[in-house]
Coordinates of C-alpha atoms and ligand atoms in Angstrom, one line a residue:
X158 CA 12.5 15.1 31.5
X159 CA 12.0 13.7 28.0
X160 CA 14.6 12.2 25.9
X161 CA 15.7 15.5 24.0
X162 CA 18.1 14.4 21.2
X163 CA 17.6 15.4 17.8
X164 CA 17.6 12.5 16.3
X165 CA 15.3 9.1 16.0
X166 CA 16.5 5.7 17.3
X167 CA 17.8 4.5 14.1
X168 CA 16.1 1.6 12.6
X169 CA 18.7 -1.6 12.5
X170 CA 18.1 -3.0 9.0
X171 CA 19.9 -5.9 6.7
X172 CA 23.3 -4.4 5.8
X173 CA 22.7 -3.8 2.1
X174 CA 25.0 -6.1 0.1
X175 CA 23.3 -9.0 1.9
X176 CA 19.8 -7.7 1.9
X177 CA 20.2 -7.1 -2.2
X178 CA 20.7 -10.8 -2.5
X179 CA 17.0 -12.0 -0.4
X180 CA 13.6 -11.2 0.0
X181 CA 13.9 -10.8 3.6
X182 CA 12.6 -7.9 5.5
X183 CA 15.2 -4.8 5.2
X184 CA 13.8 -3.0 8.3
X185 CA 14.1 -5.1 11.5
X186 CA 11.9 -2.9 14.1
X187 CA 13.2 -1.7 17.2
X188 CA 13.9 -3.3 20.1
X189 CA 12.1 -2.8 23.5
X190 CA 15.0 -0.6 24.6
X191 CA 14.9 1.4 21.3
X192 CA 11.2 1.9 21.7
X193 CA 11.2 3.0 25.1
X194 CA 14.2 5.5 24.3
X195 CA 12.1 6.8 21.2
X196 CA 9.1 6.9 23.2
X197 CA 10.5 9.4 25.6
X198 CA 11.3 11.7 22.8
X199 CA 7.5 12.4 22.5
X200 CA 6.6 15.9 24.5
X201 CA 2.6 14.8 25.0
X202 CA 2.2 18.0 23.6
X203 CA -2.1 18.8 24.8
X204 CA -2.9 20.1 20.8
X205 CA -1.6 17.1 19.6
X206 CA -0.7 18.3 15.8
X207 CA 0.5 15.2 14.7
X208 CA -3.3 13.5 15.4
X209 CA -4.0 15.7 12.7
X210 CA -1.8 14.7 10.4
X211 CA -3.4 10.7 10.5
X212 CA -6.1 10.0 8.1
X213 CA -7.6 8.0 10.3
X214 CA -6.7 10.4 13.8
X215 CA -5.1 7.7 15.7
X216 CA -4.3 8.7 19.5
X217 CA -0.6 9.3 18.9
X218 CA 0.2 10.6 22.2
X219 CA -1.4 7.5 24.0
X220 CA -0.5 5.0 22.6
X221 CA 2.9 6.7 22.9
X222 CA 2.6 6.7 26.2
X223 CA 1.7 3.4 26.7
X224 CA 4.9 2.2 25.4
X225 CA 7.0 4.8 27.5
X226 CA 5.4 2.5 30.2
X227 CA 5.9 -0.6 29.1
X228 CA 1.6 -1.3 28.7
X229 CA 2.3 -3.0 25.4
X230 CA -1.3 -3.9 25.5
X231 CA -2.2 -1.0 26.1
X232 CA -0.2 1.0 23.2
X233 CA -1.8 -1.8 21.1
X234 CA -5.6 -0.9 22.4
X235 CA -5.3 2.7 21.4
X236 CA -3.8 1.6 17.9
X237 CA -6.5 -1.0 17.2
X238 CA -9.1 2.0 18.4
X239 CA -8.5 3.7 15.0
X240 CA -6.9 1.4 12.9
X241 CA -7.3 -2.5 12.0
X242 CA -3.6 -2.6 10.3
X243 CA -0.9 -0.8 12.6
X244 CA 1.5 -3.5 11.5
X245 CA 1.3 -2.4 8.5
X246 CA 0.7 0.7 8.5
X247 CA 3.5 1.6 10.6
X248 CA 5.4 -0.5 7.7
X249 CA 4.4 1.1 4.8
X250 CA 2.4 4.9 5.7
X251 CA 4.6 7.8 4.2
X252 CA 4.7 9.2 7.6
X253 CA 7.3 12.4 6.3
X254 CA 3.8 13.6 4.4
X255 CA 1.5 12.6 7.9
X256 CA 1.9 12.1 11.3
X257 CA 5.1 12.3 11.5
X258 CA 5.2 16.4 9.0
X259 CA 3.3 17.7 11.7
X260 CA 5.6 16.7 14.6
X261 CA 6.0 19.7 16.8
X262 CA 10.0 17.4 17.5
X263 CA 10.4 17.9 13.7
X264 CA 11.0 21.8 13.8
X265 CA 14.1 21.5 15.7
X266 CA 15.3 18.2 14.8
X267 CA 13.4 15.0 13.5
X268 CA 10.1 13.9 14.4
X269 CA 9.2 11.0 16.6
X270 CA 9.6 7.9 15.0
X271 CA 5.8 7.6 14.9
X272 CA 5.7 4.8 12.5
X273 CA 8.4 3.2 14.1
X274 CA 6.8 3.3 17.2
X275 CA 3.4 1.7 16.0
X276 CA 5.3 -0.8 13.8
X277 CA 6.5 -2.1 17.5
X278 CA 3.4 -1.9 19.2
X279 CA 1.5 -4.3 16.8
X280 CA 4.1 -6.6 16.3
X281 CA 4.7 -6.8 20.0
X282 CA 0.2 -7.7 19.8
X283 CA 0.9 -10.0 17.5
X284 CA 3.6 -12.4 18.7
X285 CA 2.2 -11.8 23.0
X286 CA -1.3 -11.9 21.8
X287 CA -3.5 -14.8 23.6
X288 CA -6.4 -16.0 21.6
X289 CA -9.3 -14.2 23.4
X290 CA -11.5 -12.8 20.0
X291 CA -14.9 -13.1 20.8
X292 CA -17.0 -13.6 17.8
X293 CA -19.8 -11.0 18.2
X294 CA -23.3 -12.3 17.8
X295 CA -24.8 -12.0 15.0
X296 CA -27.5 -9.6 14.4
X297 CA -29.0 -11.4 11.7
X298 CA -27.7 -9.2 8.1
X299 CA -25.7 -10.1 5.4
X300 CA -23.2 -7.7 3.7
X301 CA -21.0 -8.2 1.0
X302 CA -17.8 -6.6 0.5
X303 CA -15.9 -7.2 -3.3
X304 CA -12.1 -7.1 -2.9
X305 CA -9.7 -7.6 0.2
X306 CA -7.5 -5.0 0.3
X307 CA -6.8 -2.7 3.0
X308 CA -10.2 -1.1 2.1
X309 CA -12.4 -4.1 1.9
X310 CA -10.5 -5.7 4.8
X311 CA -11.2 -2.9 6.9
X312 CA -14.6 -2.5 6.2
X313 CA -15.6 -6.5 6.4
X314 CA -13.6 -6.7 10.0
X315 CA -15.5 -3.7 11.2
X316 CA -18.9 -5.1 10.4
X317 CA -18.1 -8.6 11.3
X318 CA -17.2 -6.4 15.0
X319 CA -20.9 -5.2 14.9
X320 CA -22.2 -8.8 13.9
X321 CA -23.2 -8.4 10.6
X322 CA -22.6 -11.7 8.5
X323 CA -20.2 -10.6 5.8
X324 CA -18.3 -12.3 3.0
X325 CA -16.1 -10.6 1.0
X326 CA -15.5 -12.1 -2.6
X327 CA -11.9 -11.9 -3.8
X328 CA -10.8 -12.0 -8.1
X329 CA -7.0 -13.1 -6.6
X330 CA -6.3 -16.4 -5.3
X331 CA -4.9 -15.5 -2.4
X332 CA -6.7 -12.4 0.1
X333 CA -4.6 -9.5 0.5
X334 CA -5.1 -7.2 -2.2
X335 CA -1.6 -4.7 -2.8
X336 CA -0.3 -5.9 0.5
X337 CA 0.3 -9.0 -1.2
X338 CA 0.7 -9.0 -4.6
X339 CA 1.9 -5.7 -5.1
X340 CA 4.3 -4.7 -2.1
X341 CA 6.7 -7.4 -1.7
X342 CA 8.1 -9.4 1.4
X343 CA 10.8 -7.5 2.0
X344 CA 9.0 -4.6 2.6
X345 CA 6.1 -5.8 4.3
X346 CA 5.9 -9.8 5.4
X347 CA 3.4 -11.6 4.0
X348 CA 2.9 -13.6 7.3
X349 CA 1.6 -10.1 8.8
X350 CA -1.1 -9.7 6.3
X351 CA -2.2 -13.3 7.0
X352 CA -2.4 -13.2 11.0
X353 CA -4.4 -9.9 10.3
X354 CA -6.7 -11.9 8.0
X355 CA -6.9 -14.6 10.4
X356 CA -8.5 -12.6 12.9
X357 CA -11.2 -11.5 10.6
X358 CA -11.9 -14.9 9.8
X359 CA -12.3 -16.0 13.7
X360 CA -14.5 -12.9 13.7
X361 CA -16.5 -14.8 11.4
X362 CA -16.0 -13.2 7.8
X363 CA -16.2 -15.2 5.4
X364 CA -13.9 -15.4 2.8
X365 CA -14.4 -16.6 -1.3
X366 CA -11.4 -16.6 -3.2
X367 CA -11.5 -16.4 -7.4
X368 CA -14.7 -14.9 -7.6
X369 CA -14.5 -11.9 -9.9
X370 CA -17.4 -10.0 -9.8
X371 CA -18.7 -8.5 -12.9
X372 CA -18.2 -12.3 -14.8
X373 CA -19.1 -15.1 -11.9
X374 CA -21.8 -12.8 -10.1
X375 CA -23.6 -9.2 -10.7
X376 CA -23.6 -6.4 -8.0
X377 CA -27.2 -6.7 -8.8
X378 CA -26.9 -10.6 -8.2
X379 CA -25.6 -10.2 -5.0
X380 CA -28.5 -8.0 -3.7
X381 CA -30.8 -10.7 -5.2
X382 CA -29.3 -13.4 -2.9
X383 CA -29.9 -11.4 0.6
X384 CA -26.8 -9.1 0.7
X385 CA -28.3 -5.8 2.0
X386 CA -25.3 -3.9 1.5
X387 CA -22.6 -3.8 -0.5
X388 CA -18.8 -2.2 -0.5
X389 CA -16.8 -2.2 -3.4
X390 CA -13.2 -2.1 -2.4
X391 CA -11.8 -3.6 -5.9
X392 CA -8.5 -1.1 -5.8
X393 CA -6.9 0.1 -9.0
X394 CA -4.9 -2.0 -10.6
X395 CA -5.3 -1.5 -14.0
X396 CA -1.6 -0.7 -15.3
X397 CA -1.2 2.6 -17.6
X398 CA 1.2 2.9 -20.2
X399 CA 3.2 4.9 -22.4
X400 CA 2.0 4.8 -25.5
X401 CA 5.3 4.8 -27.0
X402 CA 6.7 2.8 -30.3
X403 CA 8.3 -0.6 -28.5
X404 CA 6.0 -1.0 -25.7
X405 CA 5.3 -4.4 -27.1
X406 CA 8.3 -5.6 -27.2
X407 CA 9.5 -9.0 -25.3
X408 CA 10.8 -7.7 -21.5
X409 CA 8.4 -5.2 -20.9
X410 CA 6.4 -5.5 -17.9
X411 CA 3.6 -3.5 -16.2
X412 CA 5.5 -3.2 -12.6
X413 CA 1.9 -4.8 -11.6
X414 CA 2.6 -7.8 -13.8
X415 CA 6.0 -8.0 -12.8
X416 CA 5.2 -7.5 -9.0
X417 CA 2.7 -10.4 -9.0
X418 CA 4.6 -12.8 -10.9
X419 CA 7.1 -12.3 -8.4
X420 CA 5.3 -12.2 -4.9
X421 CA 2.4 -14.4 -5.8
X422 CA 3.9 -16.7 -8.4
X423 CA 7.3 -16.9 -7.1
X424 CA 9.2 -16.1 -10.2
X425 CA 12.3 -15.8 -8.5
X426 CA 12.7 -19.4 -8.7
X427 CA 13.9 -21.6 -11.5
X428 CA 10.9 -24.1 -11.4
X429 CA 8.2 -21.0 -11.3
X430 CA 5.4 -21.4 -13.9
X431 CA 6.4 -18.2 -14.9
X432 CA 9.4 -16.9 -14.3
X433 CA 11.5 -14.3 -15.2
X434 CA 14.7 -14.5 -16.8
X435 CA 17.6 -12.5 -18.6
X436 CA 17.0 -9.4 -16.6
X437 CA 20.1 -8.0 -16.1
X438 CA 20.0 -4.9 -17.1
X439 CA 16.7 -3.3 -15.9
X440 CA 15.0 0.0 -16.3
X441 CA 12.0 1.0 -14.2
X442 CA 10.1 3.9 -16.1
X443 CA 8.2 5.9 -12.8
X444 CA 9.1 7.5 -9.2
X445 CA 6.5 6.2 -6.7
X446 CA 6.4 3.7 -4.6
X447 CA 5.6 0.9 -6.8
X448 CA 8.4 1.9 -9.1
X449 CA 10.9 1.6 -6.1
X450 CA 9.8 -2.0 -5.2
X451 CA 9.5 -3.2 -9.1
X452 CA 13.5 -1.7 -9.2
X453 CA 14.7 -3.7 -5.6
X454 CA 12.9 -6.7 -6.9
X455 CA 14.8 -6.6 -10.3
X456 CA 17.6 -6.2 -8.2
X457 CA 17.1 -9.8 -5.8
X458 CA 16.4 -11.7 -9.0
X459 CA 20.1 -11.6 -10.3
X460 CA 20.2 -7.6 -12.2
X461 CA 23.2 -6.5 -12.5
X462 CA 22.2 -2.9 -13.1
X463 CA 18.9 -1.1 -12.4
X464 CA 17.7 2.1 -13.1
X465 CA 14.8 4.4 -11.7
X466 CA 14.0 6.2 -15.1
X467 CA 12.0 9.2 -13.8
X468 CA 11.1 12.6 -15.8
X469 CA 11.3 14.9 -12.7
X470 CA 13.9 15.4 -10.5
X471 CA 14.3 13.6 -7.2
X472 CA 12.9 16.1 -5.2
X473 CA 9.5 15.6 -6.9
X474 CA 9.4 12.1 -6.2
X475 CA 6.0 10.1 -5.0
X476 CA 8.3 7.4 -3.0
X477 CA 8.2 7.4 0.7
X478 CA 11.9 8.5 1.6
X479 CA 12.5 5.7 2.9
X480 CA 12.5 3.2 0.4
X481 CA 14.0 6.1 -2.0
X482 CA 17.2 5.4 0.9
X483 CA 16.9 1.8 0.4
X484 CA 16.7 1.5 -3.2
X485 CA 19.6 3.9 -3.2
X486 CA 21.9 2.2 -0.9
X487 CA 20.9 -1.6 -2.7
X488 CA 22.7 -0.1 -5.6
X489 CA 19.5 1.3 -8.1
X490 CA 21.1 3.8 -10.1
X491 CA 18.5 7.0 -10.3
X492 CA 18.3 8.7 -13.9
X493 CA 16.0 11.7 -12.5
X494 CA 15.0 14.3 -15.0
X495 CA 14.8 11.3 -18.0
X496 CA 12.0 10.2 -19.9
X497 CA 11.5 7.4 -22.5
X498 CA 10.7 8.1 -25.9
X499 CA 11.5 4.7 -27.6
X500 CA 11.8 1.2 -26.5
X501 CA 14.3 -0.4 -28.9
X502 CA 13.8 -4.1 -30.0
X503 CA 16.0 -6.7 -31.8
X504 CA 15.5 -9.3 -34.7
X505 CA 13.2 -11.4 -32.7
X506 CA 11.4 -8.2 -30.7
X507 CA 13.2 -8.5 -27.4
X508 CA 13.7 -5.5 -25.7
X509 CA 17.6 -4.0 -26.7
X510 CA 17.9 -0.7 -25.2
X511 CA 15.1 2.5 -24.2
X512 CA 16.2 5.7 -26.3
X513 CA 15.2 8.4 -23.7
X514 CA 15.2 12.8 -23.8
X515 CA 16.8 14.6 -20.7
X516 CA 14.1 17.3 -19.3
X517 CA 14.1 20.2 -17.3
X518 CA 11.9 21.5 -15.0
X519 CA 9.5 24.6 -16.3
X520 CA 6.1 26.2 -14.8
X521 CA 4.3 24.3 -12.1
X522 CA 1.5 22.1 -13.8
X523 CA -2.1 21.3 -12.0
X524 CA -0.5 19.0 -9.6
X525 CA 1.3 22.3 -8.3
X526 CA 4.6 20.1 -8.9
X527 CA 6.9 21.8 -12.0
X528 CA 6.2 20.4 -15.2
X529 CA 8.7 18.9 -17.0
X530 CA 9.7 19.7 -20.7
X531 CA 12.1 17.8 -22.8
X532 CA 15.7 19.6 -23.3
X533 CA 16.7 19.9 -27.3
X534 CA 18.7 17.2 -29.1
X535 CA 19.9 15.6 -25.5
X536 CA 18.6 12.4 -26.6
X537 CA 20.4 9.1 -25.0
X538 CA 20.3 5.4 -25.3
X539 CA 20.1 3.4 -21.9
X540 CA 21.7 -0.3 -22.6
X541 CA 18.8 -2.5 -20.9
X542 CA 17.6 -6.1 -21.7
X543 CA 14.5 -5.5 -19.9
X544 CA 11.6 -2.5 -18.9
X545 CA 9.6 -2.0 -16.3
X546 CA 6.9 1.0 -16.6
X547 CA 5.4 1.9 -13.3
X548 CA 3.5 5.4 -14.2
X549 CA 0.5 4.8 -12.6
X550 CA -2.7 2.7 -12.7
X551 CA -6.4 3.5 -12.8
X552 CA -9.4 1.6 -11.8
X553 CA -10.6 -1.8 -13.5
X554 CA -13.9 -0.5 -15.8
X555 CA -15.1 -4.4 -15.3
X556 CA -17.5 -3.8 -11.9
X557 CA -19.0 0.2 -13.8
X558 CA -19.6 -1.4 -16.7
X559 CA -21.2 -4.5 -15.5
X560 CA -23.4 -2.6 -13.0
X561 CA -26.8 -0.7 -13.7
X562 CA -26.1 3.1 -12.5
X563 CA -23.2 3.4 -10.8
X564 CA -21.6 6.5 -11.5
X565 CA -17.9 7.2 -12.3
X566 CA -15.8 10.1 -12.9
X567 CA -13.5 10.9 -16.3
X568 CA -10.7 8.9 -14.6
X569 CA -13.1 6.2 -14.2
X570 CA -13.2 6.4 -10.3
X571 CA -16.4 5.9 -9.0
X572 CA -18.1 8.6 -7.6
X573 CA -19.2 8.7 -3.7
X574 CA -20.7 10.9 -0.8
X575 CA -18.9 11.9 2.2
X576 CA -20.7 8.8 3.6
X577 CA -19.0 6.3 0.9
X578 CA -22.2 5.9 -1.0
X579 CA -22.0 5.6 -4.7
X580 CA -24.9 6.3 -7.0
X581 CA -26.5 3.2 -6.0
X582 CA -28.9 2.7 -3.3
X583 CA -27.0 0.4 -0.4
X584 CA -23.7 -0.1 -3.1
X585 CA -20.8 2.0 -0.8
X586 CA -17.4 2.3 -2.2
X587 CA -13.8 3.3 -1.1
X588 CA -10.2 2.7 -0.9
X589 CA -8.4 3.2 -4.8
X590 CA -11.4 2.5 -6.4
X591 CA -12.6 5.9 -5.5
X592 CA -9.3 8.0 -5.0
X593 CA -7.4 6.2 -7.8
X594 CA -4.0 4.9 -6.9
X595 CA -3.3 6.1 -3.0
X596 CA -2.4 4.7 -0.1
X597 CA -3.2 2.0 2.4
X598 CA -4.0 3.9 5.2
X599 CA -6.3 6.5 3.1
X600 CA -8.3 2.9 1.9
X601 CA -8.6 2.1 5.5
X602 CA -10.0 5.0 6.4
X603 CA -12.7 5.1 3.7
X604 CA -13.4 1.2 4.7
X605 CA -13.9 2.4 8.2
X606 CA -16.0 5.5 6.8
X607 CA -18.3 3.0 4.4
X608 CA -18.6 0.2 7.5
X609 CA -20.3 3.0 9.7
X610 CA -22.3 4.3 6.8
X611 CA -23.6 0.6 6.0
X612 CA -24.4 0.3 9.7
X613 CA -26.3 2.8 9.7
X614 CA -28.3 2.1 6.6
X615 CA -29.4 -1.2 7.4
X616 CA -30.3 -0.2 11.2
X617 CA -32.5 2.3 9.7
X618 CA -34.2 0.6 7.0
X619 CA -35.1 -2.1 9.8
X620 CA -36.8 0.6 12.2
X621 CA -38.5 1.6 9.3
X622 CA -40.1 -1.2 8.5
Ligands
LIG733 P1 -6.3 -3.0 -3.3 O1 -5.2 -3.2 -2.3 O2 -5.9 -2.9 -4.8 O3 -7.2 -4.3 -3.3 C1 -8.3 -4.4 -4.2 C2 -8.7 -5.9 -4.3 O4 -9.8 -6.0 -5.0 C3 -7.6 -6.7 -4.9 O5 -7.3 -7.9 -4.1 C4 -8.2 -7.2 -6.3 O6 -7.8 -8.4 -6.7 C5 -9.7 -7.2 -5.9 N1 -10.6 -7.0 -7.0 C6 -10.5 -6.1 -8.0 N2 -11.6 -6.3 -8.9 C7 -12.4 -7.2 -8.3 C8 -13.6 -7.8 -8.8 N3 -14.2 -7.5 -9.9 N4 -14.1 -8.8 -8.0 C9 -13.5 -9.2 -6.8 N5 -12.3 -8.7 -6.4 C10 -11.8 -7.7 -7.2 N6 0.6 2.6 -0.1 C11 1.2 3.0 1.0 O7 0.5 3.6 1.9 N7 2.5 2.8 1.3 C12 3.3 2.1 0.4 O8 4.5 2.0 0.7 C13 2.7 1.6 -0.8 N8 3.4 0.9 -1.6 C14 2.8 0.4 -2.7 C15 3.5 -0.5 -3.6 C16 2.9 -1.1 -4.7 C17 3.7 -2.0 -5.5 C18 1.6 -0.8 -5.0 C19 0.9 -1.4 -6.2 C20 0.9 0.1 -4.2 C21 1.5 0.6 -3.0 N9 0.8 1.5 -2.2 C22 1.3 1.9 -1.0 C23 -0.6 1.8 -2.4 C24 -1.6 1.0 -1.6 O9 -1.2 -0.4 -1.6 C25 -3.0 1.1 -2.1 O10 -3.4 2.4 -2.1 C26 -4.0 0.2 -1.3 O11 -3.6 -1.1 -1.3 C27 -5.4 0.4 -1.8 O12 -6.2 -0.5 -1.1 P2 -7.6 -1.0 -1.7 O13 -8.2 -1.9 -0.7 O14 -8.4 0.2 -2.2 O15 -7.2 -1.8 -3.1
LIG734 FE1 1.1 7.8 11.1 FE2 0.0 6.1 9.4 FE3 0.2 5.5 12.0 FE4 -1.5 7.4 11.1 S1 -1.6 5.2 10.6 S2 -0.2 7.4 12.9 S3 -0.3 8.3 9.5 S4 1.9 5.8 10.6
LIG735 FE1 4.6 13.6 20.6 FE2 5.3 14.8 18.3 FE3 2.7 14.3 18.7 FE4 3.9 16.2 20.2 S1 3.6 16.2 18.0 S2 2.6 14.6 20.9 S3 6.0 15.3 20.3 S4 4.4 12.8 18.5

């Protein structure tokens, strides 16, 4: 009989008025007994729905299973059967809009702790794991992959799997792509991202740090020098912005900026090369994800208030619930239904206050979501030393514009098949640099998708010839 309460094993996490104060992780994972317990509330329903509801259709119900029988392994196997990062992703997926919406449990109650669940699985892999990778042989082709985020990563560990010789070439000094720089420790361990790069690298990928292409090297260069294949996984992480008077000023960061300084250039601490200082009172212009971490971050480094500035109302939020709980509960104030018009400055152009209009919500816009229109003289002045504008971000127009043919769309995406081929004879692309901003598991998939595609390609042009 399965466990029928309505309710998931809550997660433990850091109480909030300690966790505000460090960059430790805020969700702790469950323990064996909490898994177990969770585990049971799964039905094994035979039309899986909730498969559906994975971009990349992991086998929910088995590795479910598994863990209902203790085969931690085993839970692990099915996970790493569809997905490369189930550390992370059970970290950071917004589950509520995936797996976890279409959770037959969820009508009467809540889901299964789906996430939760996988989050356990692959952290139990990676601390009982023995060393027993075996490097494929190699099958004698090279493939290049540009960028090492979840999409790149993906694709490079897929290929290294079928013995292809790849190296991926990395702008950043450090691998990672958003799972470093952009979401930050608290959220999602660095030391997660790096074990999971380690295993590409015993796989044999090859790994070349600082290399932006476009300036060091050419798309076209690359296939010069023997590269049959290449995948473009360079993200988007071009910040946008307002385009209001004061954007200047000195204090206003692009959350990117601000997120990097902090998680790759440590600007938490005194003796940083850059850090940040005299934010205390901070206001984070945006509602998604990034907007919540830029705001929690603001938060560890000494603010004494924060606010989420957002022009819709709470219900319209982008954030995974979750971390709209967190940031909630750490103290962020929310100003929903807001929107900047000005950012005030003082004598020396510091930032000294963001002059904002209340909106309300009128008829629904393209997105489907209600569109919001500023209220008449409700005009307000928020007192903040410091802003933060995390409205979106769009692909980098450095690898289009330095590359012969490769098509893009208005937004400046580039433009692919259902195979994740671009315009370009063996160039495949995927991950944000095709969808625009999204999410980690959707760049997965489209690495996986691409890594298949390339496979193919270079099998056939070999029988071919
Ligand atoms: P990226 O992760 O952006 O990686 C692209 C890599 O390419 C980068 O390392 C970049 O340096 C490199 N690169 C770029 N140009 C070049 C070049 N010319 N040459 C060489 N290298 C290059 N998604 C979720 O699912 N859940 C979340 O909770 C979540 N939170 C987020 C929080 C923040 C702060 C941000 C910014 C994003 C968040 N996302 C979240 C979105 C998610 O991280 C991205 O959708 C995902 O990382 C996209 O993966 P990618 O591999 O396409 O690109
Ligand atoms: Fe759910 Fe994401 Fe895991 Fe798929 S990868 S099962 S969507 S948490
Ligand atoms: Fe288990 Fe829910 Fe999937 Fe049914 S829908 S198999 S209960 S996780």
């Amino acid at each position: 009989m399965p466990n029928m309460s309505p309710k998931k094993n809550e997660m433990p996490v850091q109480p909030p008025e300690a966790r505000r104060k460090n960059f430790d992780e805020v969700a702790l994972g469950y323990t064996e007994e909490q898994a177990i317990n969770e585990a049971d509330r799964c039905l094994q329903c035979k039309h899986k729905p909730c498969v559906a509801g994975c971009p990349v259709h992991i086998n929910i119900p088995g590795f479910i299973l598994a863990i209902k029988n203790r085969d931690y392994r085993k839970a692990y196997e099915v996970l790493a059967e569809s997905s490369s990062l189930p550390a992370v992703c059970g970290r950071v997926c917004p589950q509520e809009s995936q797996c976890e919406a279409n959770c037959v449990r969820g009508i009467k109650g809540e889901p299964v702790g789906i996430g939760r669940l996988e989050r356990f699985a692959a952290d139990w892999y990676l601390k009982h794991a023995e060393d027993d990778l075996v490097k494929p042989e190699p099958n004698g082709h090279k493939v290049a992959v540009i960028g090492s985020g979840p999409a790149g990563l993906t694709c490079a560990g897929d290929l290294a799997r079928l013995g292809y010789d790849v190296t991926i070439f990395e702008a950043l000094h450090v691998p990672g792509g958003v799972l470093v720089y952009g979401i930050p420790e608290f959220r999602l361990p660095k030391e997660i991202v790096r074990k999971e790069i380690e295993v590409l690298k015993k796989l044999g990928v090859k790994l070349e740090t600082n290399m932006v292409i476009g300036r060091v090297m050419s798309i076209d260069e690359l296939l010069d020098n023997g590269f049959e294949a290449i995948f473009v996984g360079s993200g988007a992480g071009l910040p946008r912005f307002m385009n209001i008077p004061g954007e200047n000023a000195n204090g206003v960061y692009s959350a990117n900026e601000f997120l990097t300084r902090i998680n790759l250039m440590k600007a938490y601490k005194d003796d940083s090369a850059t850090p940040i200082k005299n934010a205390k009172k901070v206001a984070v212009v945006g509602g998604g994800n990034v907007a919540m971490d830029a705001a929690r971050c603001a938060l560890r480094l000494g603010a004494e208030e924060v606010y989420i500035v957002y022009r819709r109302s709470e219900a319209e939020m982008p954030a995974r619930l979750e971390e709209v709980h967190h940031a909630k509960e750490e103290g962020v104030i929310f100003k929903t239904l807001s929107n900047p018009v000005e950012i005030l400055t003082d004598e020396q152009g510091y930032v000294a206050g963001m002059k904002c209009i209340e909106m309300e919500l009128g008829e629904p816009d393209a997105s489907g979501r209600r569109s919001p229109v500023p209220k008449p003289d409700s005009e307000f002045v928020l007192d903040v030393d410091t802003v933060i504008i995390a409205i979106g971000t769009s692909p980098n127009p450095l690898i289009r514009n330095t590359t012969q043919g490769l098509e893009t769309n208005r937004h400046g995406c580039l433009i692919v098949n259902e195979e994740g081929l671009t315009s370009r004879e063996g160039v495949y692309a995927g991950g944000d640099a095709v969808t625009g901003a999204a999410t980690v598991i959707l760049a997965m998939g489209a690495g996986k998708t691409a890594a298949a595609s390339i496979h193919k390609y270079i099998q056939e042009k070999h029988n071919q010839a």
